[in-house]
mmCIF file of C-alpha atoms in Angstrom:
data_model
loop_
_atom_site.group_PDB
_atom_site.id
_atom_site.type_symbol
_atom_site.label_atom_id
_atom_site.label_comp_id
_atom_site.label_asym_id
_atom_site.label_seq_id
_atom_site.Cartn_x
_atom_site.Cartn_y
_atom_site.Cartn_z
ATOM 1 C CA MET A 1 31.879 82.810 58.446
ATOM 2 C CA TYR A 2 33.605 82.540 54.451
ATOM 3 C CA ILE A 3 36.894 83.955 53.108
ATOM 4 C CA PRO A 4 36.714 84.848 49.204
ATOM 5 C CA ASP A 5 40.794 85.537 49.144
ATOM 6 C CA PRO A 6 41.969 83.336 52.223
ATOM 7 C CA SER A 7 45.646 83.364 52.622
ATOM 8 C CA PRO A 8 47.344 81.106 56.437
ATOM 9 C CA ALA A 9 48.697 84.466 57.886
ATOM 10 C CA ALA A 10 45.710 86.427 57.612
ATOM 11 C CA LEU A 11 43.664 83.515 59.036
ATOM 12 C CA ALA A 12 45.614 82.450 61.857
ATOM 13 C CA SER A 13 45.495 86.158 62.845
ATOM 14 C CA HIS A 14 41.822 85.419 62.986
ATOM 15 C CA LEU A 15 41.522 82.568 64.576
ATOM 16 C CA ARG A 16 43.807 83.345 67.670
ATOM 17 C CA ARG A 17 41.975 86.692 67.814
ATOM 18 C CA THR A 18 37.246 84.669 67.639
ATOM 19 C CA THR A 19 38.272 80.771 68.960
ATOM 20 C CA GLY A 20 37.887 80.361 72.005
ATOM 21 C CA PRO A 21 39.431 78.225 74.861
ATOM 22 C CA ASP A 22 37.687 74.887 74.295
ATOM 23 C CA GLU A 23 36.916 75.431 70.539
ATOM 24 C CA GLY A 24 38.827 74.070 67.456
ATOM 25 C CA ALA A 25 38.588 75.119 63.920
ATOM 26 C CA VAL A 26 37.663 73.985 60.634
ATOM 27 C CA VAL A 27 38.853 74.784 57.580
ATOM 28 C CA PHE A 28 36.911 74.196 54.369
ATOM 29 C CA LEU A 29 39.028 75.195 51.121
ATOM 30 C CA GLY A 30 37.581 75.574 47.078
ATOM 31 C CA ASP A 31 39.054 73.163 45.137
ATOM 32 C CA ALA A 32 40.763 76.971 43.471
ATOM 33 C CA HIS A 33 43.506 76.641 46.052
ATOM 34 C CA LYS A 34 45.267 73.404 45.868
ATOM 35 C CA ASP A 35 47.738 74.592 43.737
ATOM 36 C CA GLU A 36 48.667 76.474 47.040
ATOM 37 C CA PHE A 37 47.139 73.826 49.032
ATOM 38 C CA SER A 38 50.836 72.542 50.765
ATOM 39 C CA GLU A 39 51.216 76.423 52.098
ATOM 40 C CA TRP A 40 48.422 75.905 54.874
ATOM 41 C CA GLU A 41 50.444 72.934 56.198
ATOM 42 C CA ARG A 42 51.541 75.811 58.532
ATOM 43 C CA LEU A 43 48.172 76.995 59.457
ATOM 44 C CA GLY A 44 47.722 74.952 62.971
ATOM 45 C CA SER A 45 51.419 75.635 64.043
ATOM 46 C CA GLU A 46 50.666 79.824 63.815
ATOM 47 C CA THR A 47 47.106 79.230 65.973
ATOM 48 C CA GLU A 48 46.752 78.459 69.108
ATOM 49 C CA CYS A 49 43.393 75.878 68.830
ATOM 50 C CA PRO A 50 42.820 72.154 67.366
ATOM 51 C CA VAL A 51 42.591 72.831 62.906
ATOM 52 C CA VAL A 52 42.051 71.217 60.247
ATOM 53 C CA VAL A 53 42.077 71.958 56.758
ATOM 54 C CA GLY A 54 39.886 69.885 54.028
ATOM 55 C CA LEU A 55 39.989 70.981 49.955
ATOM 56 C CA PHE A 56 36.656 70.221 48.082
ATOM 57 C CA PRO A 57 34.682 70.203 44.818
ATOM 58 C CA GLY A 58 33.418 73.948 46.008
ATOM 59 C CA VAL A 59 32.608 75.881 49.488
ATOM 60 C CA ILE A 60 29.021 76.611 50.346
ATOM 61 C CA ASP A 61 28.009 80.558 52.062
ATOM 62 C CA GLY A 62 24.744 80.969 52.338
ATOM 63 C CA ALA A 63 22.823 80.406 49.262
ATOM 64 C CA ARG A 64 25.506 80.467 46.975
ATOM 65 C CA TRP A 65 28.928 77.939 46.007
ATOM 66 C CA HIS A 66 31.907 78.824 45.372
ATOM 67 C CA ARG A 67 34.897 76.912 44.009
ATOM 68 C CA GLU A 68 36.828 79.495 44.873
ATOM 69 C CA GLY A 69 37.343 80.715 48.820
ATOM 70 C CA ALA A 70 36.966 78.918 52.521
ATOM 71 C CA VAL A 71 34.663 78.933 54.268
ATOM 72 C CA VAL A 72 36.005 78.169 58.410
ATOM 73 C CA LEU A 73 33.618 76.602 61.027
ATOM 74 C CA SER A 74 34.552 77.328 64.731
ATOM 75 C CA VAL A 75 33.625 74.355 66.915
ATOM 76 C CA PRO A 76 33.090 73.761 70.482
ATOM 77 C CA VAL A 77 35.416 70.456 70.966
ATOM 78 C CA GLN A 78 36.337 67.612 73.370
ATOM 79 C CA GLY A 79 39.066 66.600 72.217
ATOM 80 C CA ARG A 80 41.771 67.371 69.364
ATOM 81 C CA PRO A 81 41.326 65.346 65.956
ATOM 82 C CA GLN A 82 42.485 61.552 65.930
ATOM 83 C CA VAL A 83 43.828 60.884 62.295
ATOM 84 C CA LEU A 84 42.638 57.506 60.879
ATOM 85 C CA ASP A 85 45.265 55.809 58.793
ATOM 86 C CA LEU A 86 42.622 54.029 55.634
ATOM 87 C CA THR A 87 45.991 52.423 54.173
ATOM 88 C CA ARG A 88 46.459 50.397 57.296
ATOM 89 C CA PRO A 89 44.723 48.620 59.944
ATOM 90 C CA VAL A 90 42.352 51.096 62.153
ATOM 91 C CA PRO A 91 43.291 51.645 65.201
ATOM 92 C CA ASP A 92 41.001 49.377 67.903
ATOM 93 C CA PRO A 93 37.934 51.568 68.778
ATOM 94 C CA ILE A 94 39.192 52.103 72.430
ATOM 95 C CA GLU A 95 42.667 53.761 71.450
ATOM 96 C CA GLY A 96 42.964 57.690 71.450
ATOM 97 C CA ARG A 97 39.973 57.467 72.897
ATOM 98 C CA THR A 98 38.359 60.908 73.741
ATOM 99 C CA ALA A 99 37.768 62.478 77.065
ATOM 100 C CA VAL A 100 33.642 62.568 76.956
ATOM 101 C CA SER A 101 32.600 59.502 75.683
ATOM 102 C CA GLU A 102 29.507 60.764 74.809
ATOM 103 C CA SER A 103 30.635 62.537 71.775
ATOM 104 C CA SER A 104 28.906 63.609 68.722
ATOM 105 C CA PHE A 105 31.033 63.438 66.390
ATOM 106 C CA LEU A 106 32.214 65.495 62.108
ATOM 107 C CA VAL A 107 34.477 63.750 60.168
ATOM 108 C CA LEU A 108 35.920 64.769 57.103
ATOM 109 C CA VAL A 109 37.875 61.713 55.351
ATOM 110 C CA ASP A 110 39.357 61.418 51.082
ATOM 111 C CA GLY A 111 36.655 61.028 49.360
ATOM 112 C CA LEU A 112 38.336 59.267 46.552
ATOM 113 C CA SER A 113 40.308 56.993 48.675
ATOM 114 C CA GLU A 114 39.546 52.841 47.933
ATOM 115 C CA HIS A 115 39.196 52.578 51.745
ATOM 116 C CA VAL A 116 36.969 54.409 53.213
ATOM 117 C CA GLY A 117 35.043 51.454 54.176
ATOM 118 C CA LYS A 118 37.825 51.280 56.761
ATOM 119 C CA ALA A 119 36.435 55.148 58.342
ATOM 120 C CA LEU A 120 33.295 53.563 58.287
ATOM 121 C CA SER A 121 34.063 49.990 60.308
ATOM 122 C CA TRP A 122 35.380 52.217 62.544
ATOM 123 C CA LEU A 123 33.357 54.922 63.413
ATOM 124 C CA ARG A 124 30.463 52.211 62.993
ATOM 125 C CA ASP A 125 32.241 50.626 66.208
ATOM 126 C CA ARG A 126 33.022 54.007 68.060
ATOM 127 C CA CYS A 127 29.400 54.788 67.248
ATOM 128 C CA GLY A 128 27.484 52.057 67.263
ATOM 129 C CA THR A 129 23.390 53.689 66.425
ATOM 130 C CA LYS A 130 23.531 56.092 69.415
ATOM 131 C CA ARG A 131 26.159 59.182 68.337
ATOM 132 C CA ILE A 132 24.717 61.678 65.828
ATOM 133 C CA CYS A 133 28.358 61.624 62.770
ATOM 134 C CA VAL A 134 28.102 64.039 60.592
ATOM 135 C CA GLY A 135 31.109 64.612 57.897
ATOM 136 C CA GLY A 136 31.830 64.686 54.423
ATOM 137 C CA GLY A 137 34.303 63.787 51.550
ATOM 138 C CA ALA A 138 37.266 66.219 50.549
ATOM 139 C CA GLY A 139 39.027 66.004 47.207
ATOM 140 C CA ARG A 140 39.866 67.273 44.141
ATOM 141 C CA ARG A 141 36.917 67.965 41.350
ATOM 142 C CA SER A 142 38.927 66.396 38.649
ATOM 143 C CA MET A 143 38.241 63.448 40.909
ATOM 144 C CA THR A 144 42.482 63.117 40.826
ATOM 145 C CA PRO A 145 42.924 61.497 43.699
ATOM 146 C CA GLY A 146 45.817 63.239 45.854
ATOM 147 C CA PRO A 147 46.440 64.716 49.567
ATOM 148 C CA CYS A 148 43.147 66.091 50.494
ATOM 149 C CA LEU A 149 43.366 66.536 54.606
ATOM 150 C CA ILE A 150 45.780 68.701 56.703
ATOM 151 C CA ALA A 151 45.457 68.071 60.339
ATOM 152 C CA ASN A 152 48.421 68.070 62.796
ATOM 153 C CA GLU A 153 51.094 70.574 60.490
ATOM 154 C CA THR A 154 50.729 67.640 57.073
ATOM 155 C CA ARG A 155 48.937 66.939 54.391
ATOM 156 C CA LEU A 156 47.286 63.745 54.267
ATOM 157 C CA GLN A 157 45.506 61.530 51.866
ATOM 158 C CA ASP A 158 43.875 58.287 52.125
ATOM 159 C CA THR A 159 42.849 59.455 55.600
ATOM 160 C CA ALA A 160 39.588 60.312 57.939
ATOM 161 C CA VAL A 161 40.192 63.143 60.662
ATOM 162 C CA VAL A 162 37.416 61.919 63.654
ATOM 163 C CA ILE A 163 37.082 65.804 65.269
ATOM 164 C CA PRO A 164 34.461 65.383 68.935
ATOM 165 C CA LEU A 165 31.818 67.574 68.906
ATOM 166 C CA ALA A 166 30.658 69.066 72.982
ATOM 167 C CA GLY A 167 27.070 70.903 72.642
ATOM 168 C CA GLN A 168 24.511 69.547 70.663
ATOM 169 C CA VAL A 169 23.731 67.708 66.741
ATOM 170 C CA ASP A 170 21.224 68.318 64.993
ATOM 171 C CA LEU A 171 20.392 65.690 62.093
ATOM 172 C CA GLY A 172 18.829 65.865 58.503
ATOM 173 C CA VAL A 173 19.299 63.631 55.520
ATOM 174 C CA ARG A 174 17.398 64.272 52.310
ATOM 175 C CA HIS A 175 18.164 63.326 48.997
ATOM 176 C CA GLY A 176 14.740 62.873 46.222
ATOM 177 C CA TRP A 177 15.692 60.759 44.054
ATOM 178 C CA THR A 178 13.221 58.078 43.748
ATOM 179 C CA ARG A 179 12.140 54.566 42.297
ATOM 180 C CA THR A 180 11.764 53.756 38.468
ATOM 181 C CA GLY A 181 10.017 50.335 39.982
ATOM 182 C CA THR A 182 13.291 48.602 38.497
ATOM 183 C CA SER A 183 14.963 46.169 41.456
ATOM 184 C CA LEU A 184 18.059 44.386 40.849
ATOM 185 C CA VAL A 185 20.247 41.871 43.335
ATOM 186 C CA ALA A 186 24.146 42.564 43.517
ATOM 187 C CA THR A 187 25.007 38.650 43.361
ATOM 188 C CA ARG A 188 28.964 39.839 42.846
ATOM 189 C CA THR A 189 30.736 42.762 44.278
ATOM 190 C CA ASP A 190 34.270 43.500 46.170
ATOM 191 C CA GLY A 191 34.371 46.664 48.334
ATOM 192 C CA ALA A 192 32.829 49.539 45.228
ATOM 193 C CA VAL A 193 32.730 47.180 42.228
ATOM 194 C CA ILE A 194 29.989 45.515 41.111
ATOM 195 C CA GLU A 195 30.449 42.327 39.701
ATOM 196 C CA HIS A 196 26.896 41.145 38.719
ATOM 197 C CA LEU A 197 24.161 42.172 38.623
ATOM 198 C CA ASN A 198 20.929 39.406 38.719
ATOM 199 C CA TRP A 199 23.785 36.487 38.039
ATOM 200 C CA GLU A 200 24.764 38.285 34.958
ATOM 201 C CA PRO A 201 27.898 41.244 34.190
ATOM 202 C CA ALA A 202 26.607 44.499 36.091
ATOM 203 C CA ALA A 203 27.163 46.629 33.061
ATOM 204 C CA GLU A 204 24.717 44.873 30.885
ATOM 205 C CA ALA A 205 22.107 44.440 33.356
ATOM 206 C CA TYR A 206 21.861 47.663 34.423
ATOM 207 C CA ALA A 207 22.243 48.577 30.786
ATOM 208 C CA GLN A 208 19.445 46.372 30.285
ATOM 209 C CA ALA A 209 17.401 47.745 32.974
ATOM 210 C CA VAL A 210 17.389 51.337 32.267
ATOM 211 C CA GLU A 211 16.690 50.300 28.950
ATOM 212 C CA ALA A 212 13.779 49.269 29.784
ATOM 213 C CA HIS A 213 12.458 51.844 32.194
ATOM 214 C CA GLN A 214 12.352 54.945 28.948
ATOM 215 C CA GLY A 215 12.107 52.726 26.499
ATOM 216 C CA ALA A 216 14.523 53.335 24.025
ATOM 217 C CA PRO A 217 19.032 51.953 23.798
ATOM 218 C CA VAL A 218 21.640 52.817 26.099
ATOM 219 C CA VAL A 219 24.109 53.930 23.763
ATOM 220 C CA PRO A 220 27.533 51.764 25.134
ATOM 221 C CA ASP A 221 29.689 55.083 25.589
ATOM 222 C CA ALA A 222 26.937 56.604 27.625
ATOM 223 C CA PHE A 223 27.508 55.220 30.291
ATOM 224 C CA ASP A 224 28.169 58.378 31.990
ATOM 225 C CA GLU A 225 25.060 60.060 31.131
ATOM 226 C CA VAL A 226 22.982 57.199 32.370
ATOM 227 C CA ALA A 227 24.594 56.954 35.693
ATOM 228 C CA ALA A 228 24.683 60.771 36.319
ATOM 229 C CA ARG A 229 20.493 60.354 35.803
ATOM 230 C CA HIS A 230 20.202 56.635 36.612
ATOM 231 C CA PRO A 231 21.375 56.257 39.914
ATOM 232 C CA PHE A 232 21.712 53.022 41.957
ATOM 233 C CA GLY A 233 19.263 52.957 45.669
ATOM 234 C CA LEU A 234 20.005 51.130 48.284
ATOM 235 C CA LEU A 235 16.623 49.414 49.990
ATOM 236 C CA ARG A 236 15.835 51.234 53.216
ATOM 237 C CA GLU A 237 13.593 50.327 55.558
ATOM 238 C CA GLY A 238 10.914 53.331 56.577
ATOM 239 C CA ARG A 239 13.552 55.609 54.880
ATOM 240 C CA GLU A 240 14.707 56.872 51.213
ATOM 241 C CA ASP A 241 17.214 54.725 50.330
ATOM 242 C CA ILE A 242 21.183 55.000 50.226
ATOM 243 C CA VAL A 243 21.814 56.853 47.089
ATOM 244 C CA ARG A 244 24.682 54.667 45.353
ATOM 245 C CA ASP A 245 26.764 56.589 42.712
ATOM 246 C CA PRO A 246 28.028 54.526 39.959
ATOM 247 C CA ILE A 247 31.077 56.259 38.701
ATOM 248 C CA ALA A 248 32.632 54.256 35.603
ATOM 249 C CA ARG A 249 33.046 50.119 33.801
ATOM 250 C CA THR A 250 35.188 48.675 34.879
ATOM 251 C CA ASP A 251 37.212 46.638 32.432
ATOM 252 C CA ASP A 252 35.464 43.537 33.020
ATOM 253 C CA GLY A 253 32.420 44.454 32.075
ATOM 254 C CA GLY A 254 31.389 45.700 36.087
ATOM 255 C CA ILE A 255 30.368 48.965 37.410
ATOM 256 C CA ARG A 256 32.731 51.169 39.737
ATOM 257 C CA CYS A 257 30.552 52.742 42.925
ATOM 258 C CA ALA A 258 31.153 55.677 44.707
ATOM 259 C CA GLY A 259 30.912 53.312 48.055
ATOM 260 C CA PRO A 260 31.439 50.144 49.062
ATOM 261 C CA VAL A 261 27.797 48.114 47.811
ATOM 262 C CA PRO A 262 27.158 44.950 50.124
ATOM 263 C CA GLU A 263 27.063 41.242 48.384
ATOM 264 C CA ASN A 264 23.546 40.164 47.437
ATOM 265 C CA ALA A 265 22.174 44.216 48.075
ATOM 266 C CA VAL A 266 18.671 45.416 46.538
ATOM 267 C CA LEU A 267 19.865 47.778 44.784
ATOM 268 C CA HIS A 268 17.169 49.814 42.812
ATOM 269 C CA VAL A 269 17.736 52.003 39.981
ATOM 270 C CA LEU A 270 16.875 55.452 40.564
ATOM 271 C CA GLU A 271 15.599 58.586 38.881
ATOM 272 C CA GLY A 272 15.736 62.493 39.598
ATOM 273 C CA ASN A 273 13.902 65.108 38.252
ATOM 274 C CA ALA A 274 16.057 69.291 38.859
ATOM 275 C CA ASP A 275 12.217 70.162 41.033
ATOM 276 C CA ALA A 276 12.681 66.645 42.702
ATOM 277 C CA LEU A 277 15.860 66.868 43.818
ATOM 278 C CA ILE A 278 15.922 70.791 45.187
ATOM 279 C CA ASP A 279 12.420 70.336 46.484
ATOM 280 C CA ALA A 280 14.054 67.548 49.014
ATOM 281 C CA ALA A 281 16.863 69.398 49.402
ATOM 282 C CA GLY A 282 14.894 72.524 51.283
ATOM 283 C CA LYS A 283 12.722 69.766 53.007
ATOM 284 C CA VAL A 284 16.604 68.905 54.927
ATOM 285 C CA GLY A 285 16.052 71.096 57.570
ATOM 286 C CA ALA A 286 12.308 70.519 58.167
ATOM 287 C CA LYS A 287 10.925 68.867 62.050
ATOM 288 C CA GLU A 288 7.374 68.834 63.728
ATOM 289 C CA ASP A 289 8.875 70.215 66.581
ATOM 290 C CA SER A 290 10.812 73.535 66.784
ATOM 291 C CA PRO A 291 13.548 73.064 69.061
ATOM 292 C CA GLU A 292 13.588 75.979 71.624
ATOM 293 C CA SER A 293 16.991 76.753 71.544
ATOM 294 C CA THR A 294 18.942 78.538 68.364
ATOM 295 C CA PRO A 295 22.570 76.488 66.766
ATOM 296 C CA ASP A 296 25.412 78.914 66.849
ATOM 297 C CA THR A 297 26.028 76.722 64.002
ATOM 298 C CA VAL A 298 24.317 74.886 59.711
ATOM 299 C CA PHE A 299 26.384 73.229 58.133
ATOM 300 C CA VAL A 300 25.649 70.987 54.931
ATOM 301 C CA ALA A 301 27.099 68.856 53.196
ATOM 302 C CA ASP A 302 25.908 68.035 49.725
ATOM 303 C CA CYS A 303 26.837 65.982 46.775
ATOM 304 C CA VAL A 304 29.219 67.111 44.335
ATOM 305 C CA SER A 305 27.466 64.917 41.852
ATOM 306 C CA ARG A 306 23.646 66.985 42.348
ATOM 307 C CA GLN A 307 25.779 70.055 41.532
ATOM 308 C CA PHE A 308 26.783 68.682 38.429
ATOM 309 C CA TYR A 309 23.107 67.077 37.383
ATOM 310 C CA LEU A 310 21.545 70.755 37.745
ATOM 311 C CA ASP A 311 24.444 72.382 36.778
ATOM 312 C CA ASP A 312 22.909 76.003 36.478
ATOM 313 C CA ARG A 313 20.234 75.259 38.801
ATOM 314 C CA MET A 314 21.817 74.393 41.791
ATOM 315 C CA ASN A 315 22.250 78.123 43.547
ATOM 316 C CA GLU A 316 17.913 77.286 43.840
ATOM 317 C CA GLU A 317 19.253 74.780 45.875
ATOM 318 C CA LEU A 318 20.430 76.251 47.755
ATOM 319 C CA GLU A 319 18.273 79.043 48.487
ATOM 320 C CA ALA A 320 15.677 76.022 49.341
ATOM 321 C CA ILE A 321 17.936 74.993 52.333
ATOM 322 C CA ALA A 322 18.818 78.268 52.898
ATOM 323 C CA ALA A 323 14.864 79.267 53.214
ATOM 324 C CA GLY A 324 13.746 75.939 54.881
ATOM 325 C CA GLY A 325 15.437 76.796 58.288
ATOM 326 C CA ARG A 326 13.536 78.618 60.560
ATOM 327 C CA CYS A 327 13.724 82.390 60.881
ATOM 328 C CA ASN A 328 16.499 83.354 63.534
ATOM 329 C CA ASP A 329 19.097 79.809 62.428
ATOM 330 C CA PRO A 330 22.226 81.318 60.938
ATOM 331 C CA PRO A 331 22.946 80.844 57.255
ATOM 332 C CA PRO A 332 23.974 77.735 56.117
ATOM 333 C CA TYR A 333 27.778 76.758 55.507
ATOM 334 C CA GLY A 334 29.346 73.179 54.070
ATOM 335 C CA VAL A 335 31.011 72.219 51.535
ATOM 336 C CA LEU A 336 30.205 70.392 47.896
ATOM 337 C CA SER A 337 31.563 66.639 49.434
ATOM 338 C CA ILE A 338 32.344 63.474 47.524
ATOM 339 C CA GLY A 339 30.158 61.031 49.121
ATOM 340 C CA GLU A 340 28.432 62.184 53.080
ATOM 341 C CA ILE A 341 28.680 60.739 56.404
ATOM 342 C CA ALA A 342 25.503 60.806 58.434
ATOM 343 C CA CYS A 343 24.802 58.960 61.064
ATOM 344 C CA ASP A 344 21.497 59.959 63.447
ATOM 345 C CA GLY A 345 21.857 58.407 66.713
ATOM 346 C CA THR A 346 19.089 56.175 66.207
ATOM 347 C CA GLY A 347 20.772 54.261 63.546
ATOM 348 C CA ARG A 348 23.241 52.987 61.106
ATOM 349 C CA LEU A 349 25.838 55.695 59.943
ATOM 350 C CA GLU A 350 25.985 55.207 56.208
ATOM 351 C CA TRP A 351 28.289 57.019 53.413
ATOM 352 C CA LEU A 352 26.027 58.517 51.318
ATOM 353 C CA ASN A 353 26.083 59.253 48.024
ATOM 354 C CA LYS A 354 24.204 62.769 45.669
ATOM 355 C CA THR A 355 22.138 63.690 49.325
ATOM 356 C CA THR A 356 22.135 66.134 51.168
ATOM 357 C CA VAL A 357 23.084 66.659 54.624
ATOM 358 C CA GLN A 358 22.487 68.936 57.433
ATOM 359 C CA ALA A 359 23.599 69.873 61.026
ATOM 360 C CA LEU A 360 22.946 72.108 63.503
ATOM 361 C CA LEU A 361 25.717 72.501 66.189
ATOM 362 C CA SER A 362 24.580 73.823 68.984
ATOM 363 C CA THR A 363 26.691 74.999 72.594
ATOM 364 C CA SER A 364 24.194 74.529 75.005
ATOM 365 C CA SER A 365 23.864 72.335 77.095
ATOM 366 C CA GLU A 366 20.164 71.231 76.814
ATOM 367 C CA THR A 367 19.189 69.452 74.549
ATOM 368 C CA PHE A 368 18.431 70.912 71.634
ATOM 369 C CA LEU A 369 16.778 67.859 69.383
ATOM 370 C CA GLU A 370 17.050 64.530 68.233
ATOM 371 C CA GLY A 371 18.605 63.341 65.414
ATOM 372 C CA ARG A 372 16.157 62.634 62.171
ATOM 373 C CA ASP A 373 15.947 61.111 58.713
#
């Protein structure tokens, strides 16, 4: 449900009337409400269900996105959310175990934290390759750090909130970026910073690769523009590359990315165009076998950098996502995220950039669908 002018008191009253005994509430607030974010701390104390609130660059309401308003999802849960403080050693995955070990997870993480890798490590230990996990990075549209999550009536920064889900989850992941034919090796990295590519300063090697592809020099102060068109792709056999977004040059000639880059990883230089991205997003819900049951909720995490890139064509992408579902599916609701989390139950859990992730959530006890990618 999308609420254009939300208030904690009105929403608390709504949740008391509509949320079932085995449900939790997830509230996605648009960036326009950042100045009154602290007011939402009291929401959980005024309801009878677990409540998690996240502040995002935008919220998705069907085929439209908004900087203002809130999207509210009531989801079946198996236990209370667990908060991970990413500035400290994360807890052993056995601690805080949910009542049902086969849970899928909805995860909200501070997308601007330098410690996202800790959340991924915890989730990989907990989920393995068999659990389905979906989520996105919260944060301000300005990309300035600050509290962006609320759980246990507390504003949080540098944290992840893990919500164990009941029912079945079907996952789709698409991005539409394609390889230019140029690849580089990240010969020295430090977390999210690529220091060397092919044993050369990363920013210099990256500029040379883009120049060779486009046949024209890269202007030194045009890094942001070039990076928006040419992200990196981490090699993944048999699937689309994992997109890693270059976000800034470092003072010593490196490149800071919106997520960790393993040392010695093969990185493809990618390119995209609006039509290809919109077409890929429209296929995020495509499936060869149609499930028998209809989902209760369609959740979408669409990277805010796609909106920056598509600009006034962003609603075309959301229209394509909505049109790509079956006629009986509910409209998609979700967020413009700062990074996306996805594990489809058949492979490794990953932190993604510039990607569209869709989850179909169902309370049915019947098998809904295996995850897909």
